Coordinates of C-alpha atoms in Angstrom, one line a residue:
M791 CA 2.0 -1.2 -5.7
H792 CA 4.5 -1.8 -4.5
S793 CA 4.5 -0.1 -3.7
P794 CA 8.7 0.1 -2.6
E795 CA 8.4 -3.2 -1.4
H796 CA 10.6 -5.3 -3.5
T797 CA 13.1 -5.1 -6.2
S798 CA 10.6 -5.3 -9.0
L799 CA 10.6 -1.7 -8.0
S800 CA 6.8 -1.6 -8.3
R801 CA 4.5 0.6 -6.3
R802 CA 4.5 -2.0 -3.5
A803 CA 8.2 -2.0 -2.9
V804 CA 7.1 -1.0 0.5
V805 CA 4.1 -2.5 1.2
R806 CA 1.9 -2.2 -1.2
T807 CA 0.7 -3.0 -0.6
L808 CA -1.7 -2.5 0.6
S809 CA -0.8 0.0 2.3
W810 CA -1.0 3.3 1.3
T811 CA -3.4 2.9 -1.6
T812 CA -5.4 0.4 0.3
P813 CA -5.9 2.1 3.8
A814 CA -6.0 0.0 6.9
V815 CA -9.4 -1.1 8.3
A816 CA -10.3 -0.3 11.8
V817 CA -12.3 -3.0 13.6
A818 CA -14.1 -2.5 16.9
A819 CA -13.3 -4.8 19.7
A820 CA -15.4 -8.0 20.0
A821 CA -18.1 -8.0 22.6
P822 CA -21.1 -10.2 23.4
A823 CA -23.9 -10.2 20.9
Y824 CA -26.5 -9.8 23.7
A825 CA -27.1 -8.6 27.2
T826 CA -29.3 -9.9 30.0
S827 CA -31.3 -8.2 32.7
V828 CA -33.2 -9.5 35.7
P829 CA -36.6 -7.7 36.2
S830 CA -38.4 -7.6 39.5
T831 CA -40.1 -10.9 38.8
G832 CA -36.7 -12.6 38.8
Q833 CA -37.1 -13.7 35.2
V834 CA -33.9 -13.3 33.0
V835 CA -34.6 -11.3 29.8
V836 CA -32.3 -11.5 26.8
E837 CA -31.8 -8.3 24.9
N838 CA -30.9 -8.6 21.2
Y839 CA -29.1 -5.9 19.4
A840 CA -28.2 -5.3 15.7
I841 CA -26.5 -2.7 13.5
E842 CA -26.4 -2.6 9.7
P843 CA -26.1 -0.1 6.8
V844 CA -29.3 1.3 5.6
D845 CA -30.6 -0.8 2.6
N846 CA -30.0 0.2 -1.0
V847 CA -27.6 2.9 -0.2
P848 CA -24.7 3.0 -2.8
T849 CA -21.0 3.1 -1.6
P850 CA -20.2 6.7 -0.9
T851 CA -17.6 8.3 -3.2
V852 CA -15.9 11.5 -2.1
E853 CA -13.0 13.6 -3.4
Q854 CA -9.9 14.1 -1.1
C855 CA -10.4 17.0 1.3
Q856 CA -14.1 17.4 0.5
Q857 CA -16.8 16.9 3.1
H858 CA -19.2 14.0 2.7
A859 CA -22.4 13.7 4.8
G860 CA -25.2 11.2 4.8
I861 CA -23.6 7.8 5.8
T862 CA -26.4 6.1 7.8
F863 CA -26.9 2.9 9.7
L864 CA -29.9 1.2 11.2
A865 CA -29.8 0.1 14.9
T866 CA -32.3 -2.3 16.3
R867 CA -33.1 -3.6 19.8
N868 CA -35.2 -6.7 20.1
N869 CA -36.0 -6.4 16.4
Q870 CA -37.4 -3.0 16.9
P871 CA -35.8 0.4 16.2
A872 CA -33.3 1.2 18.9
P873 CA -34.3 4.0 21.3
T874 CA -33.0 7.5 20.9
T875 CA -31.4 7.2 24.3
D876 CA -28.9 4.7 23.0
T877 CA -25.6 5.6 21.2
V878 CA -23.3 3.8 18.8
T879 CA -19.5 4.0 18.4
V880 CA -18.2 5.1 15.0
Q881 CA -14.6 4.5 14.1
L882 CA -12.7 6.1 11.2
P883 CA -9.4 4.6 9.9
F884 CA -6.3 6.8 9.4
G885 CA -7.0 8.9 6.4
L886 CA -10.6 9.8 7.3
T887 CA -11.6 12.5 9.9
F888 CA -14.8 14.0 11.1
A889 CA -15.5 17.6 9.9
G890 CA -15.0 20.1 12.7
G891 CA -12.5 18.0 14.5
L892 CA -15.0 15.8 16.2
G893 CA -14.0 12.5 17.9
A894 CA -10.9 11.4 19.7
N895 CA -7.8 9.8 18.2
V896 CA -7.1 6.4 19.7
D897 CA -4.0 4.7 18.2
G898 CA -4.5 6.3 14.8
V899 CA -8.3 5.6 14.7
T900 CA -10.8 8.4 15.2
V901 CA -13.6 7.3 17.6
L902 CA -16.9 9.1 18.2
E903 CA -20.0 8.3 20.1
V904 CA -23.1 9.1 18.0
P905 CA -26.7 9.1 19.3
V906 CA -29.4 6.9 17.7
G907 CA -31.9 9.0 15.8
R908 CA -35.6 8.5 15.1
N909 CA -36.7 5.1 13.9
G910 CA -33.3 3.7 14.9
V911 CA -31.4 5.6 12.1
V912 CA -27.8 6.5 13.0
T913 CA -26.5 9.4 10.9
V914 CA -22.7 9.6 10.9
P915 CA -21.4 13.3 11.1
A916 CA -19.8 14.6 7.9
I917 CA -16.4 13.1 7.2
V918 CA -13.4 14.5 5.3
P919 CA -10.8 12.3 3.6
T920 CA -7.3 13.6 4.4
G921 CA -5.4 10.5 3.2
S922 CA -4.6 9.1 -0.2
A923 CA -7.1 7.9 -2.8
G924 CA -8.5 4.4 -2.2
T925 CA -11.2 2.5 -0.4
Y926 CA -11.6 3.1 3.4
T927 CA -13.8 1.3 5.9
V928 CA -16.0 3.1 8.5
T929 CA -16.9 0.8 11.4
V930 CA -19.9 1.1 13.7
A931 CA -20.4 -0.8 17.0
Y932 CA -23.6 -1.1 18.9
R933 CA -23.8 -3.1 22.1
G934 CA -21.2 -5.6 20.9
E935 CA -22.5 -5.9 17.4
T936 CA -20.4 -4.3 14.5
T937 CA -20.9 -3.5 10.9
T938 CA -18.9 -1.6 8.2
Q939 CA -19.4 0.8 5.3
S940 CA -16.9 1.3 2.5
V941 CA -16.0 4.8 1.4
V942 CA -14.3 5.3 -2.0
V943 CA -11.9 8.3 -1.9
T944 CA -11.1 9.8 -5.3
P945 CA -8.0 12.0 -6.0
A946 CA -7.9 15.8 -5.7
P947 CA -5.6 18.1 -7.7
G948 CA -2.0 18.2 -6.6
E949 CA 1.6 18.2 -7.6
V950 CA 4.1 15.3 -8.1
F951 CA 7.7 15.5 -7.0
E952 CA 10.4 13.0 -8.0
I953 CA 12.8 12.1 -5.2
H954 CA 16.4 11.3 -6.2
R955 CA 18.9 9.6 -4.0
S956 CA 22.6 10.2 -4.5
T957 CA 24.5 7.2 -5.9
G958 CA 27.2 6.1 -3.5
S959 CA 28.9 3.2 -1.7
S960 CA 27.8 1.8 1.7
T961 CA 30.3 4.0 3.4
A962 CA 28.8 7.2 2.0
S963 CA 25.9 9.1 3.6
A964 CA 23.0 9.5 1.1
T965 CA 21.7 12.9 0.0
F966 CA 18.2 13.5 -1.4
S967 CA 16.7 16.0 -3.8
A968 CA 13.2 16.7 -5.2
L969 CA 12.2 17.7 -8.7
E970 CA 8.6 18.7 -9.7
V971 CA 7.0 16.7 -12.5
S972 CA 4.9 18.8 -14.9
V973 CA 1.8 16.5 -15.4
G974 CA -0.9 19.2 -15.6
S975 CA -3.1 21.1 -13.2
A976 CA -4.9 18.1 -11.7
V977 CA -2.9 15.1 -10.5
S978 CA -4.1 12.2 -8.4
A979 CA -2.4 9.6 -6.3
G980 CA -0.7 6.7 -8.0
A981 CA 2.7 7.6 -9.2
I982 CA 5.7 5.2 -9.1
M983 CA 9.4 5.7 -9.6
G984 CA 11.4 3.0 -11.3
D985 CA 15.1 2.1 -11.5
Q986 CA 17.9 4.4 -12.4
Y987 CA 21.6 3.4 -12.2
T988 CA 24.7 2.3 -14.1
A989 CA 26.2 -1.1 -13.1
T990 CA 29.2 -3.0 -14.2
N991 CA 28.6 -6.5 -15.6
S992 CA 30.8 -9.6 -15.2
A993 CA 32.8 -8.5 -18.4
G994 CA 33.7 -5.2 -16.8
S995 CA 31.5 -3.0 -19.1
D996 CA 28.9 -0.6 -17.9
Q997 CA 25.2 -1.4 -18.3
V998 CA 23.1 1.7 -18.3
K999 CA 19.6 1.0 -17.0
N1000 CA 17.8 4.1 -18.4
G1001 CA 15.0 3.9 -15.8
A1002 CA 13.4 6.6 -13.6
N1003 CA 9.9 5.8 -14.9
G1004 CA 6.7 7.2 -13.5
A1005 CA 3.0 6.8 -13.9
V1006 CA 0.2 8.9 -12.4
I1007 CA -3.6 9.4 -12.8
A1008 CA -4.4 12.9 -13.9
A1009 CA -7.6 14.9 -14.6
G1010 CA -10.5 12.9 -15.9
G1011 CA -8.9 9.6 -14.9
T1012 CA -6.3 9.9 -17.7
V1013 CA -2.9 8.3 -17.2
R1014 CA 0.4 10.2 -17.6
L1015 CA 3.7 8.2 -18.1
W1016 CA 7.2 9.6 -18.1
G1017 CA 10.8 8.3 -17.8
R1018 CA 13.6 7.4 -20.1
N1019 CA 12.1 4.0 -21.0
I1020 CA 8.9 5.8 -22.1
D1021 CA 10.8 8.5 -24.2
A1022 CA 9.1 11.2 -22.1
P1023 CA 11.2 13.6 -20.0
T1024 CA 10.2 14.6 -16.5
T1025 CA 8.8 17.9 -17.8
A1026 CA 6.6 16.3 -20.5
P1027 CA 4.8 13.1 -19.5
V1028 CA 2.8 11.3 -22.3
A1029 CA -0.8 10.2 -22.3
L1030 CA -1.6 6.5 -22.1
K1031 CA -3.6 5.5 -25.2
H1032 CA -5.2 2.3 -26.4
S1033 CA -5.7 1.9 -30.2
G1034 CA -5.1 5.6 -30.7
T1035 CA -7.6 6.8 -28.1
E1036 CA -6.6 8.3 -24.8
V1037 CA -7.5 6.1 -21.8
T1038 CA -9.9 7.8 -19.3
G1039 CA -11.8 7.1 -16.1
M1040 CA -8.9 5.3 -14.4
Q1041 CA -8.8 5.1 -10.6
F1042 CA -5.9 2.7 -9.9
V1043 CA -2.4 2.5 -11.3
D1044 CA 0.9 0.6 -10.6
A1045 CA 4.1 0.2 -12.5
W1046 CA 7.5 -1.6 -12.6
T1047 CA 11.0 -1.3 -14.2
S1048 CA 13.4 -4.1 -14.9
I1049 CA 16.7 -4.4 -13.1
A1050 CA 18.2 -7.2 -15.2
D1051 CA 21.4 -6.6 -17.3
N1052 CA 20.7 -5.6 -20.9
D1053 CA 16.9 -5.3 -20.1
Q1054 CA 15.5 -1.8 -20.1
S1055 CA 11.9 -2.8 -20.1
T1056 CA 9.1 -1.2 -18.1
G1057 CA 5.4 -1.5 -17.8
G1058 CA 2.3 -1.2 -15.6
V1059 CA -1.4 -1.4 -15.3
A1060 CA -4.3 1.0 -14.8
A1061 CA -7.9 0.3 -14.0
S1062 CA -11.3 1.8 -13.2
A1063 CA -13.6 0.4 -10.5
S1064 CA -16.0 -0.6 -13.2
G1065 CA -13.5 -3.1 -14.7
N1066 CA -11.8 -1.3 -17.5
V1067 CA -8.3 -2.5 -17.2
F1068 CA -5.3 -1.5 -19.4
Q1069 CA -1.7 -2.8 -19.3
W1070 CA 1.3 -1.2 -20.9
Y1071 CA 4.8 -2.5 -21.7
R1072 CA 7.9 -1.2 -23.5
T1073 CA 11.3 -2.7 -24.1
G1074 CA 12.9 0.6 -23.2
T1075 CA 15.1 0.8 -26.3
T1076 CA 14.9 3.8 -28.6
S1077 CA 13.3 1.6 -31.3
G1078 CA 10.9 -0.1 -28.8
T1079 CA 7.1 0.3 -29.2
L1080 CA 4.9 1.1 -26.3
V1081 CA 2.4 -1.8 -26.1
V1082 CA -1.0 -1.0 -24.6
A1083 CA -3.4 -3.9 -24.1
K1084 CA -6.9 -3.9 -22.8
V1085 CA -7.4 -6.8 -20.3
S1086 CA -10.5 -9.0 -20.4
G1087 CA -11.7 -11.9 -18.2
I1088 CA -12.1 -9.8 -15.0
T1089 CA -15.3 -9.8 -13.0
G1090 CA -16.5 -7.8 -10.1
T1091 CA -15.7 -4.2 -8.9
V1092 CA -12.0 -3.4 -9.0
L1093 CA -10.5 -2.6 -5.6
Q1094 CA -6.7 -2.7 -6.3
V1095 CA -4.1 -3.3 -9.1
A1096 CA -0.6 -4.6 -8.9
S1097 CA 2.0 -4.8 -11.7
D1098 CA 5.4 -6.5 -11.6
Q1099 CA 7.9 -7.5 -14.2
T1100 CA 6.3 -10.5 -16.1
R1101 CA 2.9 -10.5 -14.3
S1102 CA 0.1 -8.2 -13.3
Y1103 CA -2.9 -8.6 -10.9
V1104 CA -6.3 -7.1 -10.2
R1105 CA -8.2 -7.5 -6.9
T1106 CA -12.0 -7.3 -7.2
T1107 CA -15.1 -8.0 -5.2
T1108 CA -15.0 -11.6 -6.7
G1109 CA -11.4 -12.5 -6.1
V1110 CA -7.8 -12.0 -7.6
F1111 CA -7.1 -12.1 -11.3
S1112 CA -3.7 -12.4 -13.0
W1113 CA -2.1 -12.5 -16.4
T1114 CA 1.3 -12.7 -17.9
T1115 CA 2.5 -9.3 -19.3
A1116 CA 1.5 -8.8 -22.9
T1117 CA 4.6 -7.7 -24.8
R1118 CA 2.7 -7.3 -28.1
G1119 CA -0.9 -6.8 -29.4
S1120 CA -3.8 -4.7 -28.1
S1121 CA -5.4 -7.2 -25.8
A1122 CA -4.7 -9.6 -22.9
T1123 CA -6.8 -12.1 -20.9
A1124 CA -6.7 -12.5 -17.1
T1125 CA -7.3 -15.7 -15.2
Q1126 CA -8.8 -15.9 -11.8
I1127 CA -6.2 -17.3 -9.3
L1128 CA -8.2 -16.8 -6.1
A1129 CA -12.0 -17.0 -6.0
S1130 CA -13.5 -15.2 -3.1
G1131 CA -15.9 -12.3 -2.5
N1132 CA -13.9 -11.3 0.6
V1133 CA -10.3 -10.8 -0.5
T1134 CA -9.3 -7.9 1.8
Q1135 CA -5.5 -7.6 1.0
L1136 CA -3.2 -8.3 -1.9
D1137 CA 0.6 -7.9 -2.1
T1138 CA 2.8 -9.1 -5.0
F1139 CA 6.4 -9.1 -6.3
G1140 CA 8.1 -10.0 -9.6
Y1141 CA 11.4 -9.2 -11.3
V1142 CA 14.1 -10.8 -13.5
Y1143 CA 17.5 -10.9 -11.9
N1144 CA 19.5 -14.1 -11.8
G1145 CA 16.3 -15.9 -12.8
T1146 CA 12.6 -14.9 -12.7
K1147 CA 11.1 -14.2 -9.3
V1148 CA 7.3 -13.9 -9.3
G1149 CA 4.7 -14.4 -6.6
G1150 CA 2.3 -12.9 -4.1
S1151 CA 0.1 -13.3 -1.1
A1152 CA -3.5 -12.3 -0.1
I1153 CA -5.9 -12.4 2.7
A1154 CA -9.2 -14.1 1.6
D1155 CA -12.0 -15.2 3.9
G1156 CA -9.7 -14.6 6.9
K1157 CA -7.0 -17.0 5.6
L1158 CA -3.5 -16.2 4.3
W1159 CA -2.8 -17.4 0.8
S1160 CA 0.4 -17.4 -1.2
W1161 CA 1.6 -18.3 -4.7
G1162 CA 4.7 -18.4 -6.9
S1163 CA 5.4 -18.2 -10.6
D1164 CA 2.7 -20.8 -11.3
A1165 CA 0.1 -18.4 -9.9
K1166 CA -1.6 -21.2 -8.0
A1167 CA -2.7 -20.0 -4.6
S1168 CA -2.4 -22.2 -1.6
S1169 CA -3.2 -21.4 2.1
I1170 CA -0.5 -20.9 4.7
A1171 CA -1.1 -21.5 8.4
L1172 CA -0.8 -18.3 10.5
P1173 CA 1.7 -18.2 13.3
A1174 CA 0.7 -20.0 16.5
G1175 CA -0.7 -17.5 18.8
A1176 CA -1.3 -14.8 16.2
T1177 CA -4.6 -13.1 16.1
G1178 CA -6.3 -12.0 12.8
V1179 CA -4.2 -10.4 10.1
A1180 CA -4.1 -6.6 9.9
K1181 CA -1.5 -6.3 7.1
I1182 CA 0.6 -8.5 4.8
A1183 CA 3.7 -7.8 2.8
T1184 CA 5.5 -10.3 0.5
G1185 CA 8.7 -10.7 -1.5
S1186 CA 10.9 -13.4 -3.0
A1187 CA 13.0 -13.3 0.3
G1188 CA 10.2 -13.7 2.7
L1189 CA 6.7 -12.8 4.0
M1190 CA 5.7 -10.6 6.9
I1191 CA 2.3 -10.1 8.6
L1192 CA 1.0 -7.8 11.3
D1193 CA -1.6 -9.3 13.4
T1194 CA -4.6 -7.4 14.9
A1195 CA -2.9 -7.5 18.4
G1196 CA 0.1 -5.5 17.0
N1197 CA 2.5 -8.3 16.7
L1198 CA 4.9 -8.5 13.7
W1199 CA 5.8 -11.9 12.3
S1200 CA 8.2 -13.0 9.6
R1201 CA 9.3 -16.1 7.7
G1202 CA 12.0 -16.2 5.0
V1203 CA 15.7 -16.2 4.3
Y1204 CA 16.6 -14.5 7.7
S1205 CA 15.2 -17.5 9.6
S1206 CA 16.8 -20.8 10.3
D1207 CA 13.7 -22.4 8.8
A1208 CA 12.2 -20.5 5.8
N1209 CA 8.8 -22.0 6.4
S1210 CA 8.5 -21.2 10.1
W1211 CA 7.2 -18.0 11.7
T1212 CA 9.2 -15.8 14.0
K1213 CA 7.8 -13.0 16.1
R1214 CA 9.9 -9.9 15.5
A1215 CA 8.1 -7.1 17.5
S1216 CA 5.1 -6.1 19.5
D1217 CA 3.2 -2.8 19.9
V1218 CA 3.4 -2.3 16.1
V1219 CA 0.8 -0.2 14.2
D1220 CA 2.2 -0.5 10.7
F1221 CA 5.2 -1.6 8.7
S1222 CA 6.8 -1.7 5.3
F1223 CA 8.9 -4.4 3.7
W1224 CA 11.2 -5.2 0.8
G1225 CA 13.2 -8.2 -0.4
F1226 CA 15.9 -9.0 -2.9
G1227 CA 16.1 -12.4 -4.6
D1228 CA 16.3 -15.1 -2.0
I1229 CA 19.2 -13.3 -0.4
Y1230 CA 18.0 -10.6 2.0
A1231 CA 15.1 -8.5 3.1
G1232 CA 14.4 -5.4 5.3
G1233 CA 12.0 -2.6 6.1
M1234 CA 10.6 -0.5 8.9
W1235 CA 7.9 -0.9 11.5
I1236 CA 6.1 1.9 13.5
T1237 CA 5.4 1.6 17.2
T1238 CA 2.3 2.7 19.1
A1239 CA 4.5 5.6 20.3
G1240 CA 5.0 6.8 16.7
T1241 CA 8.7 5.9 16.4
A1242 CA 10.1 3.8 13.5
F1243 CA 12.6 0.9 13.6
K1244 CA 14.6 -0.2 10.6
F1245 CA 15.1 -3.9 10.3
F1246 CA 17.3 -6.1 8.0
G1247 CA 18.1 -9.8 7.6
D1248 CA 20.2 -12.1 5.4
R1249 CA 20.0 -15.4 7.2
T1250 CA 21.1 -13.4 10.2
W1251 CA 18.6 -11.1 11.9
Y1252 CA 20.3 -7.8 12.6
T1253 CA 19.3 -5.9 15.8
P1254 CA 16.6 -3.4 14.7
E1255 CA 17.5 0.3 15.2
P1256 CA 15.3 3.4 15.7
V1257 CA 15.3 6.0 12.9
T1258 CA 16.9 9.1 14.3
R1259 CA 17.3 12.7 13.2
A1260 CA 20.6 13.3 11.4
S1261 CA 21.0 16.6 13.1
D1262 CA 21.0 15.5 16.8
R1263 CA 20.7 11.7 16.7
T1264 CA 17.4 11.7 18.6
P1265 CA 14.7 9.2 17.6
L1266 CA 12.3 10.6 15.0
S1267 CA 8.7 10.8 16.5
G1268 CA 5.2 11.3 15.2
I1269 CA 5.7 8.8 12.3
T1270 CA 2.4 7.7 10.6
K1271 CA 3.7 5.9 7.5
T1272 CA 6.9 4.3 6.2
F1273 CA 8.0 3.3 2.7
S1274 CA 10.9 0.9 2.3
S1275 CA 13.2 -0.4 -0.4
D1276 CA 16.7 -1.8 -0.7
G1277 CA 18.8 1.0 0.8
T1278 CA 16.3 3.9 0.4
Y1279 CA 13.5 4.7 2.9
L1280 CA 10.9 7.4 3.2
L1281 CA 8.8 8.3 6.3
L1282 CA 5.8 10.5 6.8
T1283 CA 5.2 12.3 10.1
S1284 CA 1.9 13.5 11.5
D1285 CA 2.6 17.1 10.6
G1286 CA 3.1 16.2 6.9
T1287 CA 6.9 16.3 6.8
V1288 CA 8.6 13.7 4.6
W1289 CA 11.9 12.3 5.8
A1290 CA 14.4 10.2 4.0
T1291 CA 17.2 7.8 5.0
G1292 CA 19.6 5.7 3.0
G1293 CA 21.4 2.4 3.6
N1294 CA 20.5 -0.8 5.4
L1295 CA 21.4 -2.0 8.8
D1296 CA 24.5 -3.8 7.7
N1297 CA 25.9 -0.3 7.0
A1298 CA 26.8 1.4 10.3
G1299 CA 25.0 4.7 11.0
R1300 CA 22.6 4.5 8.1
N1301 CA 19.4 5.0 10.2
R1302 CA 19.7 8.8 10.3
A1303 CA 17.0 10.7 8.5
T1304 CA 16.8 14.2 6.9
T1305 CA 13.8 16.2 5.7
L1306 CA 12.8 16.7 2.0
A1307 CA 11.6 20.0 0.5
V1308 CA 8.6 19.0 -1.5
G1309 CA 6.5 22.1 -1.9
S1310 CA 3.5 23.3 0.1
G1311 CA 0.1 21.7 0.8
T1312 CA -0.7 18.3 2.3
T1313 CA 1.2 15.1 1.4
T1314 CA -1.5 12.7 0.0
D1315 CA 0.6 9.9 -1.4
L1316 CA 4.3 8.8 -1.6
N1317 CA 6.4 5.8 -2.4
V1318 CA 10.0 4.7 -2.8
W1319 CA 12.3 2.5 -4.9
G1320 CA 15.8 1.5 -4.2
L1321 CA 18.5 -1.1 -5.1
H1322 CA 22.1 -1.8 -4.3
L1323 CA 24.5 -3.8 -6.3
G1324 CA 27.9 -4.7 -4.8
S1325 CA 28.6 -1.7 -2.5
N1326 CA 26.8 0.9 -4.5
Y1327 CA 23.3 2.2 -3.7
Y1328 CA 20.7 3.7 -6.1
G1329 CA 17.2 5.0 -5.3
G1330 CA 14.5 7.5 -5.3
G1331 CA 10.7 7.8 -5.1
Y1332 CA 7.9 10.4 -5.4
V1333 CA 5.7 12.6 -3.2
L1334 CA 2.2 13.7 -4.2
K1335 CA 1.0 16.9 -2.7
N1336 CA -2.5 18.2 -2.5
S1337 CA -2.1 21.9 -3.4
A1338 CA -5.3 22.9 -1.6
G1339 CA -4.5 21.2 1.6
C1340 CA -7.1 19.9 4.0

């Protein structure tokens, strides 16, 4: 994605990564793997407990807002089926709920005690996906032992709205508007906005960037592209085709748009879980050809895609694969840059502006890995005192991680030592991040209280400020997700309201947010892009609505 996140203006310009399209995993607190008792004889008896998914059960796949029943686990005690008097703790991450409102919300995680059934079988009550499409993790704990079960959520019909930010200087308050994109009756999560601005080059002449590109997965896993670089207006997106045949069955998508002078190129990647991967590219000129290449060399089940200017990535059950953007031909070959069956997160960046900036980071086998333009991954030591990693976000200007204890750490241009870690905040449940060149970076974090703080650094770390309502200057509350880019930020609150704010912390008073009118129904996905050159800001994004609601 990036998802957002960086000035490649990909889906991850906020996070990506991982973030919205790859929901957070809830993990039960660690506990002893056994218990002891002392019978009347005085002899100590060791009790052994175990919990695991029922064998040979495929990964559940369920459409957004639709109930899914039948997820089961097997609990054992002393290698025998656990008694029906025992219970297990089931945890659902944000984006999954129990049907009928069962369970209690604990710091964004839904927790429910479920009794053990006959023969040690634990049947999880029906669940309903209320979040974006992607892969979620259900966690079950039994007497200190834990196990997990993935749930793949597929998109439901909905509407896409483009978000446009007013162009203005750092002294002007940003205004935002929304425009519906006509992509058909069934639209799924995965759209991305690109770049759209006019800048003045060193010679004093205007360079029109003809951006505002989007990509979304529609009915049947088809892909719809629109934007001035694609020659498709907002009201008439075009179908992604390979060798004259429309691409179908796609489940993941990401895209990018160039910000370099005299470079109006755009591109992206779409994939199915089964490993059908397609990359597109276009120069953006009126005479340019839309290049669509099928990508080979990828193994495993696809879990995530990421596309940036010059390079794209696929995360699978066997590792991370990458390839240089194919600008011609109908095929491309990926190379594995990180081999592991346990890559849990991926976030990348890439753009061309005053030189090519390409790289990324991942969590594999519990370790943090990073790479640059050579796409050679190397491990990075975690901050001293940090617990396991809950989320990562990367960019050319730095790297941030959220540990499982809720501490936010950074390293990059806003530190005295770019290779050292600095603790920035505690009591954090989520964050979004962006960077520009090796110059500056920023983003937002969300506290356990549901408030958001905007942060910014350019070798000086500015004092973070809470996001407030523009109407009365009171802190915005109930925030569940943030999406950050250079000077343009979106927020989602627990009641489904989308808020927007413009400007960075080096612009006084730019932490004030206003609401966006983006139709009815439930917000199921959104993202942001933004950029500022000199004193002028440009930006936008998209919001995906589920018309049915759930």
